[in-house]
CSV table of C-alpha atoms and ligand atoms in Angstrom, one decimal:
chain,number,residue,atom,x,y,z
A,643,MET,CA,8.0,3.3,-8.3
A,644,SER,CA,9.3,1.0,-5.5
A,645,THR,CA,11.3,2.3,-2.6
A,646,ALA,CA,13.8,0.2,-0.5
A,647,ALA,CA,15.5,1.2,2.8
A,648,LEU,CA,19.1,0.4,3.3
A,649,ILE,CA,20.1,0.3,7.0
A,650,VAL,CA,23.8,0.4,7.8
A,651,ALA,CA,24.5,-1.5,11.0
A,652,ALA,CA,28.1,-2.7,10.3
A,653,GLY,CA,30.0,-0.3,12.6
A,654,ARG,CA,31.6,-1.2,15.9
A,655,GLY,CA,30.4,1.8,17.8
A,656,ALA,CA,33.2,1.6,20.4
A,657,ARG,CA,32.4,5.1,21.7
A,658,ALA,CA,29.0,4.3,23.2
A,659,GLY,CA,30.9,3.3,26.4
A,660,ARG,CA,28.7,0.5,27.4
A,661,PRO,CA,31.1,-2.3,28.3
A,662,GLY,CA,29.7,-5.8,28.0
A,663,ILE,CA,26.9,-5.0,25.6
A,664,GLY,CA,28.8,-5.3,22.3
A,665,PRO,CA,28.1,-3.1,19.3
A,666,LYS,CA,25.7,-0.2,20.0
A,667,GLN,CA,23.3,-1.1,17.3
A,668,TYR,CA,22.4,-4.3,19.2
A,669,ALA,CA,22.3,-2.6,22.6
A,670,THR,CA,18.8,-2.4,24.2
A,671,LEU,CA,17.1,0.9,24.3
A,672,ALA,CA,14.0,1.0,26.5
A,673,GLY,CA,13.5,-2.7,26.1
A,674,ARG,CA,14.1,-3.1,22.3
A,675,SER,CA,17.4,-3.2,20.4
A,676,VAL,CA,18.6,-0.1,18.6
A,677,LEU,CA,18.6,-1.9,15.2
A,678,ALA,CA,15.0,-3.3,15.7
A,679,ARG,CA,13.8,0.2,16.5
A,680,SER,CA,15.5,1.6,13.3
A,681,ILE,CA,13.9,-1.2,11.3
A,682,ASP,CA,10.5,-0.4,12.9
A,683,ARG,CA,10.7,3.2,11.7
A,684,PHE,CA,11.0,2.1,8.0
A,685,SER,CA,8.6,-0.8,8.1
A,686,GLY,CA,6.0,1.6,9.4
A,687,ASP,CA,6.1,3.4,6.1
A,688,ASN,CA,3.8,1.7,3.7
A,689,ALA,CA,5.7,2.9,0.6
A,690,ILE,CA,8.9,1.1,1.6
A,691,VAL,CA,8.6,-2.4,0.2
A,692,ALA,CA,12.0,-3.9,1.2
A,693,ILE,CA,14.6,-3.3,3.9
A,694,GLN,CA,18.2,-4.3,3.4
A,695,VAL,CA,20.4,-4.4,6.5
A,696,VAL,CA,24.2,-4.4,6.3
A,697,ILE,CA,25.8,-6.1,9.2
A,698,HIS,CA,29.3,-6.7,10.6
A,699,PRO,CA,30.7,-10.2,9.7
A,700,ASP,CA,30.9,-11.0,13.5
A,701,ASP,CA,27.2,-10.0,14.2
A,702,GLY,CA,25.2,-12.8,12.4
A,703,PRO,CA,23.8,-14.2,15.7
A,704,LEU,CA,23.1,-10.7,17.1
A,705,TYR,CA,21.3,-9.8,14.0
A,706,ALA,CA,19.2,-13.0,14.0
A,707,ALA,CA,18.2,-12.3,17.6
A,708,ALA,CA,17.4,-8.6,16.9
A,709,VAL,CA,15.0,-9.4,14.0
A,710,ALA,CA,13.5,-12.7,15.4
A,711,GLY,CA,9.7,-12.6,14.8
A,712,SER,CA,9.9,-9.3,12.8
A,713,ARG,CA,7.2,-8.7,10.3
A,714,ALA,CA,9.2,-6.1,8.5
A,715,PRO,CA,9.9,-6.8,4.7
A,716,LEU,CA,13.6,-7.7,5.5
A,717,ARG,CA,15.9,-9.1,2.8
A,718,PRO,CA,18.7,-11.4,3.9
A,719,PRO,CA,21.5,-9.3,5.6
A,720,VAL,CA,24.7,-8.6,3.8
A,721,LEU,CA,28.1,-8.2,5.3
A,722,GLY,CA,29.7,-4.8,5.4
A,723,GLY,CA,33.3,-3.6,5.2
A,724,ALA,CA,35.7,-1.7,7.4
A,725,ARG,CA,34.4,1.7,6.4
A,726,ARG,CA,30.8,3.0,6.1
A,727,GLN,CA,31.3,3.7,2.4
A,728,GLU,CA,32.2,0.0,1.8
A,729,SER,CA,29.2,-1.2,3.8
A,730,VAL,CA,26.8,1.0,1.8
A,731,ARG,CA,28.2,-0.2,-1.4
A,732,ALA,CA,27.7,-3.8,-0.3
A,733,GLY,CA,24.1,-3.0,0.5
A,734,LEU,CA,23.4,-1.2,-2.8
A,735,THR,CA,25.0,-4.1,-4.7
A,736,ALA,CA,22.7,-6.6,-2.8
A,737,LEU,CA,19.7,-4.5,-3.8
A,738,LYS,CA,20.6,-4.6,-7.5
A,739,GLU,CA,18.5,-7.8,-8.1
A,740,MET,CA,15.5,-6.0,-6.7
A,741,ASN,CA,16.3,-2.9,-8.6
A,742,PRO,CA,14.1,-0.4,-6.7
A,743,ARG,CA,13.4,3.0,-8.1
A,744,PHE,CA,14.5,4.8,-4.9
A,745,VAL,CA,16.6,3.9,-1.9
A,746,LEU,CA,16.7,5.5,1.5
A,747,ILE,CA,20.0,5.0,3.3
A,748,HIS,CA,19.9,5.2,7.1
A,749,ASP,CA,22.3,4.7,10.0
A,750,ALA,CA,21.0,2.0,12.4
A,751,ALA,CA,22.3,4.3,15.2
A,752,ARG,CA,19.4,6.7,14.6
A,753,PRO,CA,16.5,4.6,15.9
A,754,LEU,CA,14.3,7.6,16.8
A,755,VAL,CA,14.0,9.0,13.3
A,756,PRO,CA,10.4,10.4,13.1
A,757,ALA,CA,8.0,9.1,10.5
A,758,GLU,CA,7.6,12.5,9.0
A,759,VAL,CA,11.3,12.9,8.3
A,760,ILE,CA,11.3,9.6,6.4
A,761,LEU,CA,8.3,10.8,4.5
A,762,ARG,CA,9.9,14.2,3.7
A,763,VAL,CA,13.0,12.6,2.2
A,764,ARG,CA,10.9,10.1,0.3
A,765,GLU,CA,8.5,12.8,-1.1
A,766,ALA,CA,11.4,15.1,-2.1
A,767,LEU,CA,12.7,12.3,-4.5
A,768,ALA,CA,9.7,13.0,-6.7
A,769,SER,CA,11.6,16.1,-8.0
A,770,ALA,CA,15.2,15.6,-7.0
A,771,GLY,CA,18.0,13.1,-7.7
A,772,GLY,CA,18.9,13.0,-4.0
A,773,ALA,CA,17.4,14.3,-0.7
A,774,ILE,CA,18.8,14.2,2.8
A,775,ALA,CA,17.4,15.1,6.3
A,776,ALA,CA,19.4,18.0,7.8
A,777,LEU,CA,19.2,20.7,10.4
A,778,ALA,CA,20.5,24.2,10.1
A,779,VAL,CA,23.5,24.9,12.4
A,780,THR,CA,22.3,27.3,15.1
A,781,ASP,CA,25.4,27.1,17.4
A,782,THR,CA,28.2,29.5,16.7
A,783,LEU,CA,31.2,27.5,15.3
A,784,LYS,CA,34.7,28.0,16.6
A,785,HIS,CA,38.1,27.0,15.1
A,786,ALA,CA,40.5,25.8,17.7
A,787,GLY,CA,43.6,25.0,15.7
A,788,GLY,CA,45.4,22.0,17.4
A,789,GLY,CA,44.5,22.8,21.1
A,790,SER,CA,41.7,24.4,23.0
A,791,VAL,CA,42.5,28.0,22.3
A,792,ILE,CA,40.1,29.6,19.8
A,793,ARG,CA,41.7,30.6,16.5
A,794,GLY,CA,38.6,32.0,14.9
A,795,THR,CA,34.9,32.0,14.4
A,796,ALA,CA,33.4,30.3,11.4
A,797,ASP,CA,30.5,31.8,9.5
A,798,ARG,CA,27.6,29.4,10.1
A,799,ALA,CA,25.4,30.9,7.3
A,800,GLY,CA,24.3,28.2,4.9
A,801,LEU,CA,25.7,25.4,7.1
A,802,TRP,CA,23.6,22.3,7.8
A,803,ARG,CA,24.1,19.2,9.9
A,804,ALA,CA,23.5,16.1,7.8
A,805,GLN,CA,21.3,13.3,9.2
A,806,THR,CA,19.9,10.2,7.7
A,807,PRO,CA,17.9,9.0,5.9
A,808,GLN,CA,19.5,10.1,2.7
A,809,GLY,CA,17.4,9.2,-0.3
A,810,PHE,CA,18.4,8.7,-3.9
A,811,VAL,CA,17.4,7.4,-7.3
A,812,PHE,CA,18.7,3.8,-6.8
A,813,ALA,CA,20.5,3.4,-10.2
A,814,ASP,CA,22.3,6.8,-9.8
A,815,ILE,CA,23.6,6.3,-6.2
A,816,LEU,CA,24.7,2.7,-7.1
A,817,ALA,CA,26.6,4.1,-10.1
A,818,ALA,CA,28.1,6.9,-7.9
A,819,TYR,CA,29.3,4.4,-5.3
A,820,GLN,CA,30.8,2.1,-8.0
A,821,ALA,CA,32.6,5.1,-9.6
A,822,ALA,CA,34.0,6.3,-6.2
A,823,HIS,CA,35.3,2.8,-5.6
A,824,ALA,CA,36.9,2.6,-9.1
A,825,ALA,CA,38.5,6.0,-8.5
A,826,GLY,CA,40.0,4.8,-5.2
A,827,ARG,CA,37.9,7.3,-3.2
A,828,ASP,CA,37.0,5.8,0.2
A,829,ASP,CA,37.0,8.9,2.4
A,830,PHE,CA,33.4,10.0,2.1
A,831,THR,CA,31.5,10.1,5.4
A,832,ASP,CA,28.0,10.2,4.1
A,833,ASP,CA,26.0,9.2,1.0
A,834,ALA,CA,25.3,12.7,0.0
A,835,ALA,CA,29.1,13.3,-0.3
A,836,VAL,CA,29.4,10.4,-2.7
A,837,ALA,CA,26.4,11.8,-4.7
A,838,GLU,CA,27.8,15.3,-4.7
A,839,TRP,CA,31.2,14.0,-6.0
A,840,ALA,CA,29.3,12.2,-8.8
A,841,GLY,CA,27.4,15.3,-9.8
A,842,ILE,CA,24.0,14.4,-8.4
A,843,ASP,CA,21.9,17.3,-7.1
A,844,VAL,CA,21.0,16.7,-3.5
A,845,VAL,CA,18.4,18.7,-1.7
A,846,LEU,CA,18.0,19.3,2.0
A,847,VAL,CA,14.7,18.6,3.8
A,848,PRO,CA,14.0,19.3,7.5
A,849,GLY,CA,15.4,16.7,9.8
A,850,SER,CA,14.5,16.5,13.5
A,851,GLU,CA,16.3,17.1,16.8
A,852,ARG,CA,14.8,13.8,17.9
A,853,ASN,CA,16.7,12.0,15.2
A,854,ILE,CA,19.9,11.7,17.3
A,855,LYS,CA,22.8,9.5,16.4
A,856,LEU,CA,23.6,7.3,19.3
A,857,THR,CA,27.3,7.7,19.8
A,858,THR,CA,28.0,8.2,23.5
A,859,ALA,CA,26.5,6.8,26.7
A,860,GLU,CA,25.0,10.2,27.2
A,861,ASP,CA,23.2,9.8,23.8
A,862,PHE,CA,21.7,6.6,25.0
A,863,SER,CA,20.4,8.2,28.2
A,864,MET,CA,18.9,11.0,26.2
A,865,ALA,CA,17.2,8.6,23.8
A,866,GLU,CA,15.8,6.6,26.7
A,867,ARG,CA,14.3,9.8,28.2
A,868,LEU,CA,12.7,10.7,24.9
A,869,LEU,CA,11.2,7.2,24.6
A,870,ALA,CA,10.0,7.3,28.2
A,871,ALA,CA,8.0,10.5,27.6
A,872,ALA,CA,4.5,9.3,26.9
A,873,PRO,CA,3.2,10.2,23.5
A,874,ASP,CA,0.2,12.4,23.2
A,875,VAL,CA,-2.4,10.0,21.8
A,876,ARG,CA,-5.7,11.5,20.5
A,877,THR,CA,-8.8,9.9,19.1
A,878,GLY,CA,-11.5,11.3,16.8
A,879,THR,CA,-14.8,10.1,15.3
A,880,GLY,CA,-16.5,10.9,12.0
A,881,PHE,CA,-19.9,10.2,10.5
A,882,ASP,CA,-21.2,10.8,7.0
A,883,ALA,CA,-24.1,9.9,4.7
A,884,HIS,CA,-24.9,10.4,1.1
A,885,ARG,CA,-28.0,9.6,-0.9
A,886,PHE,CA,-28.2,7.4,-4.0
A,887,GLY,CA,-28.9,9.1,-7.4
A,888,GLY,CA,-28.4,8.2,-11.1
A,889,GLY,CA,-25.2,6.6,-12.1
A,890,ASP,CA,-23.4,3.3,-12.6
A,891,HIS,CA,-20.7,3.3,-9.8
A,892,VAL,CA,-20.0,4.4,-6.3
A,893,TRP,CA,-16.7,5.5,-4.7
A,894,LEU,CA,-16.2,3.9,-1.3
A,895,CYS,CA,-13.0,4.1,0.8
A,896,GLY,CA,-11.0,5.2,-2.3
A,897,VAL,CA,-12.3,2.3,-4.5
A,898,LYS,CA,-14.5,2.6,-7.5
A,899,ILE,CA,-17.3,-0.1,-7.4
A,900,PRO,CA,-19.7,-0.7,-10.2
A,901,HIS,CA,-23.3,-0.3,-9.0
A,902,THR,CA,-26.8,0.3,-10.3
A,903,SER,CA,-26.8,3.9,-8.9
A,904,ALA,CA,-24.3,6.5,-7.7
A,905,LEU,CA,-23.9,8.5,-4.5
A,906,VAL,CA,-24.8,12.1,-4.9
A,907,GLY,CA,-22.5,14.8,-3.6
A,908,HIS,CA,-20.4,17.8,-4.5
A,909,SER,CA,-17.2,15.7,-4.6
A,910,ASP,CA,-17.1,12.0,-5.5
A,911,ALA,CA,-19.3,11.4,-2.4
A,912,ASP,CA,-17.0,8.8,-0.9
A,913,VAL,CA,-18.7,8.5,2.5
A,914,GLY,CA,-16.0,6.3,3.9
A,915,LEU,CA,-13.2,8.7,3.2
A,916,HIS,CA,-15.4,11.6,4.4
A,917,ALA,CA,-16.1,10.0,7.7
A,918,LEU,CA,-12.4,9.1,8.1
A,919,THR,CA,-11.2,12.6,7.2
A,920,ASP,CA,-13.6,14.0,9.9
A,921,ALA,CA,-12.3,11.5,12.4
A,922,ILE,CA,-8.7,12.6,11.9
A,923,LEU,CA,-9.6,16.3,11.9
A,924,GLY,CA,-11.6,15.6,15.1
A,925,ALA,CA,-8.5,14.0,16.8
A,926,ILE,CA,-6.5,17.1,16.3
A,927,ALA,CA,-9.5,19.4,16.9
A,928,GLU,CA,-9.2,21.1,13.5
A,929,SER,CA,-12.8,21.6,12.6
A,930,ASP,CA,-14.4,19.4,9.9
A,931,ILE,CA,-14.2,18.5,6.2
A,932,GLY,CA,-17.1,20.9,5.4
A,933,GLU,CA,-15.2,23.9,6.8
A,934,HIS,CA,-11.9,23.1,5.0
A,935,PHE,CA,-13.6,22.1,1.7
A,936,PRO,CA,-17.0,24.0,1.6
A,937,PRO,CA,-19.5,22.0,-0.5
A,938,GLY,CA,-20.6,25.2,-2.3
A,939,ASP,CA,-17.0,25.9,-3.4
A,940,PRO,CA,-16.7,25.1,-7.2
A,941,ARG,CA,-13.0,24.2,-6.6
A,942,TRP,CA,-14.0,20.9,-5.0
A,943,LYS,CA,-16.7,19.9,-7.5
A,944,GLY,CA,-16.1,16.3,-8.5
A,945,THR,CA,-12.9,16.2,-6.4
A,946,ALA,CA,-11.5,12.7,-5.5
A,947,SER,CA,-12.0,12.5,-1.8
A,948,ARG,CA,-8.5,11.3,-1.2
A,949,VAL,CA,-7.6,15.0,-1.6
A,950,PHE,CA,-9.5,15.7,1.6
A,951,LEU,CA,-8.0,12.8,3.5
A,952,GLU,CA,-4.5,13.8,2.3
A,953,ASP,CA,-5.1,17.3,3.7
A,954,ALA,CA,-6.0,15.9,7.1
A,955,VAL,CA,-2.9,13.7,7.1
A,956,ARG,CA,-0.8,16.8,6.3
A,957,ARG,CA,-2.3,18.6,9.2
A,958,VAL,CA,-1.3,15.8,11.5
A,959,ARG,CA,2.3,15.7,10.1
A,960,ALA,CA,2.6,19.5,10.5
A,961,ARG,CA,2.3,18.8,14.2
A,962,GLY,CA,5.0,16.2,14.1
A,963,GLY,CA,2.4,13.5,14.5
A,964,SER,CA,1.4,10.3,12.8
A,965,ILE,CA,-1.8,8.3,12.4
A,966,GLY,CA,-2.0,5.4,14.8
A,967,ASN,CA,-4.8,3.5,13.3
A,968,ALA,CA,-8.1,3.9,11.4
A,969,ASP,CA,-11.3,1.9,11.7
A,970,ILE,CA,-14.2,2.5,9.3
A,971,THR,CA,-17.7,1.0,9.3
A,972,LEU,CA,-19.8,1.2,6.1
A,973,ILE,CA,-23.6,1.0,6.6
A,974,CYS,CA,-25.5,-0.1,3.6
A,975,GLN,CA,-27.7,-2.9,2.1
A,976,GLU,CA,-25.7,-2.7,-1.1
A,977,PRO,CA,-23.3,-2.9,-2.8
A,978,ARG,CA,-21.5,-5.8,-1.1
A,979,ILE,CA,-18.4,-4.6,0.6
A,980,ALA,CA,-16.5,-7.8,1.3
A,981,PRO,CA,-15.1,-8.3,-2.2
A,982,HIS,CA,-13.6,-4.8,-2.0
A,983,ARG,CA,-12.4,-4.7,1.6
A,984,GLN,CA,-8.8,-5.5,0.9
A,985,ALA,CA,-8.5,-2.9,-1.9
A,986,MET,CA,-10.2,-0.3,0.4
A,987,ARG,CA,-7.7,-1.0,3.2
A,988,GLN,CA,-4.8,-0.8,0.8
A,989,ALA,CA,-6.0,2.5,-0.6
A,990,ILE,CA,-6.5,4.0,2.9
A,991,ALA,CA,-3.1,2.7,4.2
A,992,GLY,CA,-1.4,4.3,1.2
A,993,ILE,CA,-3.0,7.7,1.8
A,994,LEU,CA,-2.3,7.6,5.6
A,995,GLY,CA,1.3,6.2,5.0
A,996,ILE,CA,0.8,3.5,7.6
A,997,GLY,CA,0.8,-0.3,7.6
A,998,LEU,CA,-2.2,-2.4,6.4
A,999,ASP,CA,-2.4,-3.9,10.0
A,1000,ARG,CA,-3.4,-0.4,11.2
A,1001,VAL,CA,-6.4,0.0,8.8
A,1002,ALA,CA,-9.8,-1.8,9.3
A,1003,VAL,CA,-12.8,-1.6,7.0
A,1004,LYS,CA,-16.0,-3.2,8.2
A,1005,ALA,CA,-19.5,-3.2,6.8
A,1006,THR,CA,-23.0,-3.8,8.1
A,1007,THR,CA,-26.5,-3.8,6.8
A,1008,THR,CA,-29.3,-2.4,9.0
A,1009,GLU,CA,-31.5,-5.4,8.3
A,1010,GLY,CA,-33.7,-3.2,6.1
A,1011,LEU,CA,-34.2,-0.5,8.7
A,1012,GLY,CA,-33.9,3.2,8.1
A,1013,PHE,CA,-32.6,5.0,5.0
A,1014,ALA,CA,-29.7,2.6,4.4
A,1015,GLY,CA,-32.1,-0.3,4.8
A,1016,ARG,CA,-34.4,1.2,2.2
A,1017,ARG,CA,-31.5,1.6,-0.1
A,1018,GLU,CA,-31.8,5.4,-0.2
A,1019,GLY,CA,-28.1,5.9,0.5
A,1020,ILE,CA,-25.0,4.8,2.3
A,1021,ALA,CA,-23.6,6.0,5.7
A,1022,ALA,CA,-20.2,5.5,7.2
A,1023,MET,CA,-18.6,6.0,10.6
A,1024,ALA,CA,-15.0,6.1,11.5
A,1025,ILE,CA,-12.6,6.4,14.4
A,1026,ALA,CA,-8.9,7.3,14.1
A,1027,THR,CA,-6.1,7.7,16.6
A,1028,VAL,CA,-3.4,10.3,16.1
A,1029,VAL,CA,-0.1,10.1,17.9
A,1030,LEU,CA,1.5,13.5,18.6
A,1031,PRO,CA,5.0,14.0,20.0
A,1032,ALA,CA,5.3,14.1,23.8
A,1033,GLY,CA,5.5,17.5,25.4
A,1034,GLY,CA,3.3,19.5,23.1
A,1035,THR,CA,3.1,19.8,19.4
A,1036,VAL,CA,5.5,21.7,17.1
A,1037,ALA,CA,2.9,23.6,15.1
A,1038,ALA,CA,-0.2,23.9,17.2
A,1039,ARG,CA,-2.9,25.9,15.7
A,1040,PRO,CA,-5.7,27.7,17.6
B,2002,MG,MG1,-19.8,13.7,2.7
């Protein structure tokens, strides 16, 4: 179920009004190019395995400079056309050889798209042919005929402002673009419009006011102010221990490891994920795993502990935040952790929706000391950072 991102950066962006800087997607925004920032947003999502950028034929050197040293999973850039629709079709065609299950199409000029908006579009594709980020229209809309005199007031009920990313089943949106091209239709201004024309059901998911499209010099100033506002970074710690009992495997950090005994617990007793869940809950001061998932509650009997961690991640996202990094230390004489460390990091990165370079799993023995040393059980400690939007959270709970 692979997902690719297609970033459209082929426009000329003449309206940005920054003479001498060239196309706006290569302009510097708080020390980093607009395009590099857009790429960062998608490479930060662990589920996105490839990023295809569509560039203007004149911009090869600008593109090379913008992505120099990038660790993003970038495919070679492809050249776009005169209209956005042609550029997207070129990008989709280039992705054919990879043939991803899903594609998220994004305008390079929206470099501040929050991680949770990308995630919402991506997750909506599990049950929809297409999904786009959008915001309900809250301003009253006026018709002004040809001049500045109002001719009428439009009904804003049911009206939404479309943003990007716009996500689709890859094969379907590629077919839609090809059909539109064959039919001589080149007037669609976004991907959802092409999909709608082709009969694909497209759903709306909440976008963000932060997800501004840089068009004017004023937009650049606003984006710079948003980036200058210091994010609200929190840290939390967690600790857990479980005793050994009868069994032939243990669950540690989301990985099943054959062993001569099992860890005893109400759930799968994954001490690593329990400690990490508490660290994340601690960072947002939302109590602990035992309160949200009481050990006496039959609903959680035998539950895979990833469910608890996913719940903590949802709580962070509900505040418009994301996980910065996670660091876990397992404390045991046995089993040996090193052979499973990579799989553990991958499992955790997948649940947190962050890159592998933000997840550490370490292990130590206690040189035979204490309960872990006597092989009576396993303990784990964890620390996590959570990055919340500057200027307060969107859904703070008491
Ligand atoms: Mg526990």
